[in-house]
Structures are given as C-alpha cells and as structure tokens.
Amino acid sequence: MAFSNNHTLISRAAKIVGDLHFSGDLQIEGKICGNVIAEGDKDAKLVVAESGLVEGDIRAPVAVINGKVVGDIHSSKHIELAAKAIVEGSIHYQLIEMVKGSQVNGNLIFSGTAESPASAKKLSDATGTTPESSTSFLKTSGQ
C-alpha cells in the first residue's frame, strides 16, 4: 500500500452522528453512529481501535478492526479482525485474517476474485453452487 498523506483520527472523546466519507487512512477511537465509506481511494484504510465503536455499515478496501462494529463490513481487499474485535453483522471479504479472541456474530461472505460472468456460470453449473460462499459464526476464541 502506498503511503498516504491523508490521515484522520476520531479521538476517544469524539462522537459523530451521520455518515462519514473518507479517503486515505482513518483511525476511529471514538464512536460513529452512521456508515463509514471510503471514497474513490483504492488504498484507503480504516482502523477501528480497541476503544472504537461503529454503529453502521463499513465500506473500505482495507480494514483493521480491534473495537466493536454493529453493522455489515464490506472489504474489497483485506480485513483483519484483531484480538479485541467484536462484529455484529455480516463481513463481505476478499481476504480475511482473524486473530485468536476475535468475535463475529453474523456471516462471513467470501466475495472471490474478479472473474468473468461466463466462468462463474461454468463453476455454478459444474458444482451446483455459486462462487460466493457464506458461513455463519458466533464466536472465535482461544479458550
């Protein structure tokens, strides 16, 4: 990922009500009541710190979650669920990394690689399934 000069911090004492659109890097240590959306930056990165809370959907190419998210997450590149992550909602991902102790109460939905509709149709016909898979999880922990 290229270095970005756009760094935004939502501090622990901050609360934002409404949708937040960003580019570059965004670190959330406070609370956001609304959707968080990366705008037109394929290298945008969202970090929800341990003290962070997002009540709404997240759309970002790269996301690192170590706080709480109540809503769906859509990550087009990579998502990391750190040890203190709590997600109550579905995660749509290309590549996912889950650390021992992270929690997901919802679905993990693999978005797959960008492929042509023809090859997706062939796979569907051959296996009787679609290339997108869905798995439900309640909690992962190292106990």
PDB file of C-alpha atoms in Angstrom, residues 18 47 52 54 59-60 75 78-79 85 93 126:
ATOM      1  CA  GLY A  18     -24.220  10.586  10.453  1.00  0.00           C
ATOM      2  CA  VAL A  47      -8.713   1.161  11.646  1.00  0.00           C
ATOM      3  CA  GLY A  52     -13.678   2.490  18.852  1.00  0.00           C
ATOM      4  CA  VAL A  54     -19.101   1.961  14.720  1.00  0.00           C
ATOM      5  CA  ARG A  59     -17.163   0.038   3.154  1.00  0.00           C
ATOM      6  CA  ALA A  60     -13.372   0.179   2.786  1.00  0.00           C
ATOM      7  CA  SER A  75     -13.855  -5.034   2.328  1.00  0.00           C
ATOM      8  CA  HIS A  78      -8.145  -7.221   3.098  1.00  0.00           C
ATOM      9  CA  ILE A  79      -9.785  -7.239   6.508  1.00  0.00           C
ATOM     10  CA  ALA A  85     -12.654  -7.252  17.629  1.00  0.00           C
ATOM     11  CA  TYR A  93     -14.366 -10.030   2.211  1.00  0.00           C
ATOM     12  CA  ALA A 126     -20.334 -27.812 -12.663  1.00  0.00           C
TER      13      ALA A 126
END
